[in-house]
CSV table of C-alpha atoms and ligand atoms in Angstrom, one decimal:
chain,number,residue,atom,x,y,z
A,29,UNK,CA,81.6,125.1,183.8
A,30,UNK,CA,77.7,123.6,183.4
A,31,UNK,CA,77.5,126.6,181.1
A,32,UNK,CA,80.9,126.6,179.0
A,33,UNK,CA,80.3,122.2,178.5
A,34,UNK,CA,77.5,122.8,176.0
A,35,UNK,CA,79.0,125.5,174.3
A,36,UNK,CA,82.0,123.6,173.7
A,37,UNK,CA,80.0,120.7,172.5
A,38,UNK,CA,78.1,123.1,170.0
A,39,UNK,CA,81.1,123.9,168.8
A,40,UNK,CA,83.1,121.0,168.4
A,41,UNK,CA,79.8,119.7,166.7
A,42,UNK,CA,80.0,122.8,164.3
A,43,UNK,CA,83.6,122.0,163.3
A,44,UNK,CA,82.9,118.5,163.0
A,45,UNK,CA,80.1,119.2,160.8
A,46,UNK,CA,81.8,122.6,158.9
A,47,UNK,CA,85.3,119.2,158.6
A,48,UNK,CA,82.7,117.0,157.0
A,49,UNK,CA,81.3,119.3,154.9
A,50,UNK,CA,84.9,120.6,153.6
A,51,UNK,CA,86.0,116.9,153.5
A,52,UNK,CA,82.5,116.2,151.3
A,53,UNK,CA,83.4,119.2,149.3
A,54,UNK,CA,86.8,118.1,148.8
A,55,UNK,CA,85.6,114.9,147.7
A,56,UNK,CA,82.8,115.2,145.3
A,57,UNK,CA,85.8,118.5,144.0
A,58,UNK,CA,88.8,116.2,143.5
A,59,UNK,CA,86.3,112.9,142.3
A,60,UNK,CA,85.1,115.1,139.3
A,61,UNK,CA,88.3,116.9,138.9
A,62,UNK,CA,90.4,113.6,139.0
A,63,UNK,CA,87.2,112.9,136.2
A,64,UNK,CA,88.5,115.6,134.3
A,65,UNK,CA,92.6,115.1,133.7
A,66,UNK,CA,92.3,111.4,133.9
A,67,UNK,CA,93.9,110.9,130.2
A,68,UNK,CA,93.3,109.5,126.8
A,69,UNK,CA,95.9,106.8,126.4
A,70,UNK,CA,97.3,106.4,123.0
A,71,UNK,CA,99.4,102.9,123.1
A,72,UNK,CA,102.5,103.6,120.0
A,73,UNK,CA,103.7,99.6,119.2
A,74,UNK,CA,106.6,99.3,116.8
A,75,UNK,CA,109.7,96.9,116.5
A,76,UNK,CA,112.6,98.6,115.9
A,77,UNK,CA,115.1,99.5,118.9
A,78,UNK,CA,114.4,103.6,120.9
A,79,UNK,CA,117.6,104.5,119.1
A,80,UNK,CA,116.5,103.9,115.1
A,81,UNK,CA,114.8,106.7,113.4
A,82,UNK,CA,111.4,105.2,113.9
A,83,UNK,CA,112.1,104.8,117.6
A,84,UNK,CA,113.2,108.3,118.3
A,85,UNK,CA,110.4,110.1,116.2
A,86,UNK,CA,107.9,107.8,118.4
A,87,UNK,CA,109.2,109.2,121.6
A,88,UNK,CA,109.4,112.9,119.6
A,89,UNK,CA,105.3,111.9,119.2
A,90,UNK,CA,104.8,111.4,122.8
A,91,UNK,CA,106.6,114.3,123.9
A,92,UNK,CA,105.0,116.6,121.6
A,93,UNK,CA,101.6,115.4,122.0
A,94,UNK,CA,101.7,115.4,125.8
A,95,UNK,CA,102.6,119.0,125.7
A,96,UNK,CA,100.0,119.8,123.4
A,97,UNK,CA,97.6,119.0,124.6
A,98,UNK,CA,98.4,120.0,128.5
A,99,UNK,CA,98.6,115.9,129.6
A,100,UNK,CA,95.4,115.2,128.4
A,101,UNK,CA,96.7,112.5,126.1
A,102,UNK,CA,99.0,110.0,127.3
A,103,UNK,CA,101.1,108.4,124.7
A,104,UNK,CA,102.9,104.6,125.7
A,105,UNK,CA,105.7,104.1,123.2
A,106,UNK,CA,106.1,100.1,123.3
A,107,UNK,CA,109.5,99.5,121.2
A,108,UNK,CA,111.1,96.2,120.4
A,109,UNK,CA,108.4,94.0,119.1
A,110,UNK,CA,107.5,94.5,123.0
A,111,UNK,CA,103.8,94.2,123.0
A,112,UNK,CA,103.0,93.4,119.2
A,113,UNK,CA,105.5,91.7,116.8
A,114,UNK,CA,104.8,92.2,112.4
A,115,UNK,CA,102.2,89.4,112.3
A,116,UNK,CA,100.0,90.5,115.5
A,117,UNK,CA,99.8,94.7,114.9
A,118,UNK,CA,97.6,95.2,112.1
A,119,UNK,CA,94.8,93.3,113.8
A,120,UNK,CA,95.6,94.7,116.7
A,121,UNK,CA,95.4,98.4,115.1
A,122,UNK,CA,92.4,97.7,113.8
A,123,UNK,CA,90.9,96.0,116.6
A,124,UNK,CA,91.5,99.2,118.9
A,125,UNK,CA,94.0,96.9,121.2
A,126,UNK,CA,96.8,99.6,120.2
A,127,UNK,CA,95.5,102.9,118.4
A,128,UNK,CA,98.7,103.9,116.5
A,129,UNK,CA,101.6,100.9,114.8
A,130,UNK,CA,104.4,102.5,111.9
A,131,UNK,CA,105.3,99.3,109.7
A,132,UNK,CA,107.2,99.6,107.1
A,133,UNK,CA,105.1,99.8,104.2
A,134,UNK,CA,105.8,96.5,102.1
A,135,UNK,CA,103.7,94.9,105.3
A,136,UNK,CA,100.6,96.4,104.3
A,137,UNK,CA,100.9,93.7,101.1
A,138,UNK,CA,97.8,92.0,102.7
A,139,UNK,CA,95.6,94.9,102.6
A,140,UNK,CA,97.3,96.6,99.2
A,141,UNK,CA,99.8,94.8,97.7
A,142,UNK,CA,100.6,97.9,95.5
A,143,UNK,CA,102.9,99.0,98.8
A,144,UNK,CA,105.5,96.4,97.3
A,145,UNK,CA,106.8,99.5,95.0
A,146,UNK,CA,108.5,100.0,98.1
A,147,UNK,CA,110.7,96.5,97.2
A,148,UNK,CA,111.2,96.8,92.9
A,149,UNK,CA,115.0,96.9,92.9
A,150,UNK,CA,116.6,100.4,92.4
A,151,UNK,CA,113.1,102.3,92.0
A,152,UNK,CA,114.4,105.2,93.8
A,153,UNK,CA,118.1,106.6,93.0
A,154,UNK,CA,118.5,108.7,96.3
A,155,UNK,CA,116.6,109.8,99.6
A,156,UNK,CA,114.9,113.2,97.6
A,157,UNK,CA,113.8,111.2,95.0
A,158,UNK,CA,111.6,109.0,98.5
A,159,UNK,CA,111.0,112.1,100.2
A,160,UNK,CA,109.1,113.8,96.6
A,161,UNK,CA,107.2,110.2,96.2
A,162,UNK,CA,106.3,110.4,99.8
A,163,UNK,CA,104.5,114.0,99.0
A,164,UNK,CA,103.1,112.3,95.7
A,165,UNK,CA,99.3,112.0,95.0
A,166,UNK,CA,100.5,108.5,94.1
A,167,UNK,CA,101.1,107.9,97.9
A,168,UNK,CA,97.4,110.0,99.2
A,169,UNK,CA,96.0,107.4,97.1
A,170,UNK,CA,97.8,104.3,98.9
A,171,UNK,CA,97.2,106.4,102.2
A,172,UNK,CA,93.5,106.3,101.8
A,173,UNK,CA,93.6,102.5,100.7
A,174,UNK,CA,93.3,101.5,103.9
A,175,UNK,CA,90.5,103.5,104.9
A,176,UNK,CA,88.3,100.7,104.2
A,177,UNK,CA,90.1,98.5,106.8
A,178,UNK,CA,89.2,100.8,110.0
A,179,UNK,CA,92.9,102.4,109.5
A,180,UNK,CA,93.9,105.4,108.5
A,181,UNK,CA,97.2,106.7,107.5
A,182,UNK,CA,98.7,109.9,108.8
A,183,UNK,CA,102.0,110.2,108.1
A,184,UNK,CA,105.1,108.3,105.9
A,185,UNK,CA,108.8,107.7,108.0
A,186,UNK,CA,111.7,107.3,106.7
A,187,UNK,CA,114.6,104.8,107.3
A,188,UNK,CA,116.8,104.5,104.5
A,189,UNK,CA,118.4,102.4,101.8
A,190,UNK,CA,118.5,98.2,102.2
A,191,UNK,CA,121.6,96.9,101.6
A,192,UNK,CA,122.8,92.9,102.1
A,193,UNK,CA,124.6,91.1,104.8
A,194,UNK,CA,125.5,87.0,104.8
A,195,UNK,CA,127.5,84.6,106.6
A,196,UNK,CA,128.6,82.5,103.9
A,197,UNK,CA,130.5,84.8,101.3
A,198,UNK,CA,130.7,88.5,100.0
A,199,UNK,CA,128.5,89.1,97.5
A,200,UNK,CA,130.0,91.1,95.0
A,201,UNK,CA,128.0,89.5,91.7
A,202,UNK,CA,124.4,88.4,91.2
A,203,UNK,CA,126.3,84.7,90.7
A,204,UNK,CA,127.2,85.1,94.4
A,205,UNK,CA,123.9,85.1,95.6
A,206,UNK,CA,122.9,81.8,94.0
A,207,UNK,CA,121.9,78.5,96.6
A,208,UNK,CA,122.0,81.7,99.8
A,209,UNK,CA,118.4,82.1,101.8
A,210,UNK,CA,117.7,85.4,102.7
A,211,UNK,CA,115.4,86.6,105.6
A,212,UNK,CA,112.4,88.7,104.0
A,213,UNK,CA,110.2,90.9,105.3
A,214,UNK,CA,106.8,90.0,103.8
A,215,UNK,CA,105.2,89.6,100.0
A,216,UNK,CA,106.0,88.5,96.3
A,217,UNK,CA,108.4,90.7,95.4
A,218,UNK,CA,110.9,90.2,97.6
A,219,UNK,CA,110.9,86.5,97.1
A,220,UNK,CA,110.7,87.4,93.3
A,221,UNK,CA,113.8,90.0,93.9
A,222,UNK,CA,115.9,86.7,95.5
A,223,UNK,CA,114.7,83.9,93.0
A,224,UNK,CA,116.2,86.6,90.2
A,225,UNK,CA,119.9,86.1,92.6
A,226,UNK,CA,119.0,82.2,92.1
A,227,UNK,CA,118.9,82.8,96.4
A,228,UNK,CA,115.8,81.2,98.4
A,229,UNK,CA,113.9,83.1,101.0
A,230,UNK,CA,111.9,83.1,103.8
A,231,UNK,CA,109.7,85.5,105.0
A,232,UNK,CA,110.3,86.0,109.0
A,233,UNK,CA,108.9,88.4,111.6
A,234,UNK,CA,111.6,91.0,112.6
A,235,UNK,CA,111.6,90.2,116.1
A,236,UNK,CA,112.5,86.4,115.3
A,237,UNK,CA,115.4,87.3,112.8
A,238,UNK,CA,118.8,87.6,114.7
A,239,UNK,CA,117.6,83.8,116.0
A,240,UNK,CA,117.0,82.8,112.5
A,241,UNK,CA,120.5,84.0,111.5
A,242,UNK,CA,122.2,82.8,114.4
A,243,UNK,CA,120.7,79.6,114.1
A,244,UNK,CA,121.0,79.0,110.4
A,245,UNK,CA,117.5,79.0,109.4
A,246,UNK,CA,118.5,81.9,106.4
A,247,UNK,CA,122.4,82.7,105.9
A,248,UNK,CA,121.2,86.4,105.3
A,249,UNK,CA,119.4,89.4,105.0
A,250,UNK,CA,118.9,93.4,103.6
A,251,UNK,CA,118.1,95.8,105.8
A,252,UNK,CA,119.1,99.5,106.4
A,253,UNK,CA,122.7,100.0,108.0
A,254,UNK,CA,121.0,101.7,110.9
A,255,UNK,CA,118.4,98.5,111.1
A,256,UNK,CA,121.4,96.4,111.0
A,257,UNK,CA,123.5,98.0,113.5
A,258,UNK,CA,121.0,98.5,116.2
A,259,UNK,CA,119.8,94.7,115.9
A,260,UNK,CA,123.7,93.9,116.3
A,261,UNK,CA,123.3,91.6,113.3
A,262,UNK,CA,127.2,92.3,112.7
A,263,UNK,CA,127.6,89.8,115.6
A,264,UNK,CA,125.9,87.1,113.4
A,265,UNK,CA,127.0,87.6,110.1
A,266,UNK,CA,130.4,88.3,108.4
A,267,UNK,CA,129.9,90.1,104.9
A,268,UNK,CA,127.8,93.6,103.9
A,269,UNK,CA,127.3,94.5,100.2
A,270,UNK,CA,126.3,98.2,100.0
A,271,UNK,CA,123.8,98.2,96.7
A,272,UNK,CA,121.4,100.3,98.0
A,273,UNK,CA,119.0,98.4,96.2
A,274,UNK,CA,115.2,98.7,98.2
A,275,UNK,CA,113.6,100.7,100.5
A,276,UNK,CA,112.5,100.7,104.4
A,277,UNK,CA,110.0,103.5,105.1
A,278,UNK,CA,107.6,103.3,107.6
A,279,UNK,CA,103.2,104.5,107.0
A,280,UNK,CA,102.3,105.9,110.3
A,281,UNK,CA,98.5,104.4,110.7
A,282,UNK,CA,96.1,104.5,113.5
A,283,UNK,CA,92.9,102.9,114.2
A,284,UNK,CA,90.3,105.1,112.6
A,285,UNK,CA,87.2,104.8,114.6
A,286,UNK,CA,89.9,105.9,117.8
A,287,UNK,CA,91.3,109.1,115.9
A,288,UNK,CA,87.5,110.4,114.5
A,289,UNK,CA,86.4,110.4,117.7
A,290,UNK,CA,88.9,112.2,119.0
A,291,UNK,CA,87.5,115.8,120.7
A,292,UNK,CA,88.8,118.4,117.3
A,293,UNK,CA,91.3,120.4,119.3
A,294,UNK,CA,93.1,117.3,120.9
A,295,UNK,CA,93.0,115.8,116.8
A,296,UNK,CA,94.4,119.1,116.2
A,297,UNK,CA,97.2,119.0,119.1
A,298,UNK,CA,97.8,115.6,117.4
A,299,UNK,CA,98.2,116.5,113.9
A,300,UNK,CA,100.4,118.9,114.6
A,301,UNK,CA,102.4,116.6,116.4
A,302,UNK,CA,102.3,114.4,114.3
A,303,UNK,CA,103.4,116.7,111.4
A,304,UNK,CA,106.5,117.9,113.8
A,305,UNK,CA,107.7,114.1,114.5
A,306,UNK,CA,107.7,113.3,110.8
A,307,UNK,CA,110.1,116.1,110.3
A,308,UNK,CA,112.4,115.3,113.2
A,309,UNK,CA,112.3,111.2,111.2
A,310,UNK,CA,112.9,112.9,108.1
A,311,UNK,CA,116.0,114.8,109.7
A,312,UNK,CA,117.3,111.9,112.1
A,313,UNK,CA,117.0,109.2,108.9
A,314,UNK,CA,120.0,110.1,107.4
A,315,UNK,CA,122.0,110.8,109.9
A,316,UNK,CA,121.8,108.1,111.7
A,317,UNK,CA,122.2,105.5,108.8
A,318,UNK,CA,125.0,107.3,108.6
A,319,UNK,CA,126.3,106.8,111.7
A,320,UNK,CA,125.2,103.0,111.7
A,321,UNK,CA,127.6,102.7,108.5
A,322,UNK,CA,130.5,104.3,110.2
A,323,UNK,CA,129.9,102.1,113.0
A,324,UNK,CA,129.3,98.7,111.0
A,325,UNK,CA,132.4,99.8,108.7
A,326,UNK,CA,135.2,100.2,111.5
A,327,UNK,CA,133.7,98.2,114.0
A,328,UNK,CA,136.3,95.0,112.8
A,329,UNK,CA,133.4,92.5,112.4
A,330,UNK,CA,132.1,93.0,109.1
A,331,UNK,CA,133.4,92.4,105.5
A,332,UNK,CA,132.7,95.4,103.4
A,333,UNK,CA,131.9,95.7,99.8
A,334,UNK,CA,131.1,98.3,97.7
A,335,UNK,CA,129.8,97.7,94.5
A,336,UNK,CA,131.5,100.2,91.8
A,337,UNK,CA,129.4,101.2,89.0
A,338,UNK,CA,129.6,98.6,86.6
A,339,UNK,CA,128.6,96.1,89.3
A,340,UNK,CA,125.7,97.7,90.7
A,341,UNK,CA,124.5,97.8,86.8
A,342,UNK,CA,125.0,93.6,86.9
A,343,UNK,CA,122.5,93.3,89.7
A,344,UNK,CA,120.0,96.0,88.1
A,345,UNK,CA,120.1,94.0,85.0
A,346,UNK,CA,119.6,90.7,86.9
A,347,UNK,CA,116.8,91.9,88.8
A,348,UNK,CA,114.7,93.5,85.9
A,349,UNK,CA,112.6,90.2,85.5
A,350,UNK,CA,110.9,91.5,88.8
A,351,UNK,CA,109.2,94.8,87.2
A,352,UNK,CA,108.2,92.5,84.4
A,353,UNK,CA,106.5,90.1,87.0
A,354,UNK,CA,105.1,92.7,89.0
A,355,UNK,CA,104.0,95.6,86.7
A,356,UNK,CA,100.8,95.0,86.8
A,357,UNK,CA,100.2,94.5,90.7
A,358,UNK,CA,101.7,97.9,91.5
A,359,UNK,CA,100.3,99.7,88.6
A,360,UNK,CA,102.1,101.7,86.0
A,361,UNK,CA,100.8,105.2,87.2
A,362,UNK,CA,102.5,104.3,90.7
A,363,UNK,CA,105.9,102.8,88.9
A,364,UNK,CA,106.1,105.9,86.8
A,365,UNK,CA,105.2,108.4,89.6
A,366,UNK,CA,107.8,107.0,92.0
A,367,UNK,CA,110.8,107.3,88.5
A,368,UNK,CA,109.2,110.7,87.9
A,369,UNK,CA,110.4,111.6,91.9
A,370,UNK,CA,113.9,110.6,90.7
A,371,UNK,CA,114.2,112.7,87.9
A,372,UNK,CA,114.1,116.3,88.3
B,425,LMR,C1,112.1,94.7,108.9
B,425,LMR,O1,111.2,93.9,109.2
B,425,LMR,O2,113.3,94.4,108.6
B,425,LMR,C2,111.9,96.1,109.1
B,425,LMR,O3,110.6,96.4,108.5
B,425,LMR,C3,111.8,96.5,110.6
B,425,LMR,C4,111.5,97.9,110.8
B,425,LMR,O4,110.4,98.2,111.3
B,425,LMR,O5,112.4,98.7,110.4
């Protein structure tokens, strides 16, 4: 017994100390390992719903990227105008507060205004004639505009063709725009492209626009079908004219001091990514828009009018003042490079 007491002493003081040492071990391993996989966040702030084109390809981003690149990178898709609405994203891109926004592109007027080709009335005649433009040299050099600004441009979205919606009457001539105020989304052109109609405007974040229509502050708005469906803007508004007359396309843009530091292979894993989501956009635009119009078309609520022929050539002729006015802003090379996309 005097014997065996010591013994067992020694070796409960062995195991203690062989415990400690495993639970040290342990430690200091899963301290440098939890070191290791803790992830790069990327926070993804847009304004449009999860189930637009935009919204979709940001989760097809996230989903790519976390495989990618085995859960090192983290990617928060903030939807909705959730964390950052149209007049708070750009600074907050190029502060670092949120490395990667997808606006459409007539909201980079502040930093290039020569994104308002985007806006000249019936620049583009069908979705090839975007998808060719978006491929351009014309659109590398608008890319790398904003270089200068700590942002950097990686890839172009699609959403679709704008078309009009109002609560007063349908608007089947450019007369039957005059004494209207339409809801814009930013810049010259479009208040240009309404002062042609004889129609106001306002310009008004997208988050604050089914208030401004509900409440009277604008009678209407353009937007794409799919824009217009999944912002339920049928609920406020009685009449659609399909003219197909503008653009909403979206430049993918992160903050540039973020995405050059970036380790190469996760850049890489990102790219690719990247490159993957814009395909899935460029697949999901149409279809969805698509669907949208079905939906906005039998869904009871809205009048529909589509313009024949001769009255889509009334509005083109009553909006040319605009390419007159705005020539020069956008540049010639960039007017005739988006017509040449059209043509062949
Ligand atoms: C709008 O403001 O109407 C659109 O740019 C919203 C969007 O992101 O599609």
């Amino acid at each position: 017994m005097f014997k065996k007491k010591p013994l067992a002493v020694a070796l409960s003081s062995v195991l203690v100390l062989a415990l400690a040492l495993v639970g040290c071990g342990t430690k200091t391993a899963s301290t440098s390992e939890e070191k290791e996989v803790k992830p790069i966040i990327i926070k993804f702030s847009h304004v449009v719903t999860p189930d637009t084109p935009k919204g979709k390809a940001a989760l097809k981003f996230k989903e790519l990227a976390e495989q990618k690149t085995n859960g090192r990178v983290k990617v928060e898709v903030y939807p909705s105008s959730q964390l950052y609405g149209d007049k708070e994203e750009l600074e907050a891109c190029q502060s670092g507060n949120v490395q990667i926004i997808a606006p459409s592109v007539t909201k980079l007027v502040g930093l290039n205004p020569k994104f308002q080709y985007t806006d000249l009335p019936f620049l583009f005649p069908n979705n090839e004639a975007v998808y060719k433009f978006f491929a351009s040299d014309a659109m590398k050099g608008l890319m790398n505009s904003l270089d200068k600004y700590n942002l950097q441009g990686l890839a172009v979205w699609p959403n679709g063709f704008k078309q009009f919606t109002n609560n007063k009457r349908p608007l089947i001539t450019p007369d039957d725009f005059k004494g209207l105020k339409f809801r814009t989304q930013a810049g010259k052109v479009l208040e240009a492209q309404f002062k042609a109609l004889g129609a106001g405007s306002a310009t008004i974040p997208f988050g604050e626009t089914y208030a401004a229509l509900q409440q009277g502050t604008v009678d209407g708005q353009e937007n794409t079908f799919n824009n217009i469906d999944t912002q339920k803007y049928q609920e406020i508004q009685k009449y659609l004219t399909v003219s197909n007359h503008g653009r909403i396309d979206y430049m993918i843009i992160v903050n540039k001091s973020f995405w050059s530091g970036l380790e190469p292979d996760i850049r890489k894993a990102l790219d690719e990514s990247m490159a993957e989501a814009t395909k899935f956009a460029v697949e999901q635009a149409d279809i969805l828009d698509q669907k949208s119009k079905e939906n906005l078309k039998n869904g009871g609520k809205l009048q529909f009018t589509e313009l024949t022929p001769d009255q889509l050539a009334a509005f083109q002729k009553a909006m040319q003042p605009v390419y007159d006015e705005f020539e020069s802003v956008i540049s010639k090379e960039l007017i005739d490079a988006a017509i040449k996309a059209g043509q062949n």
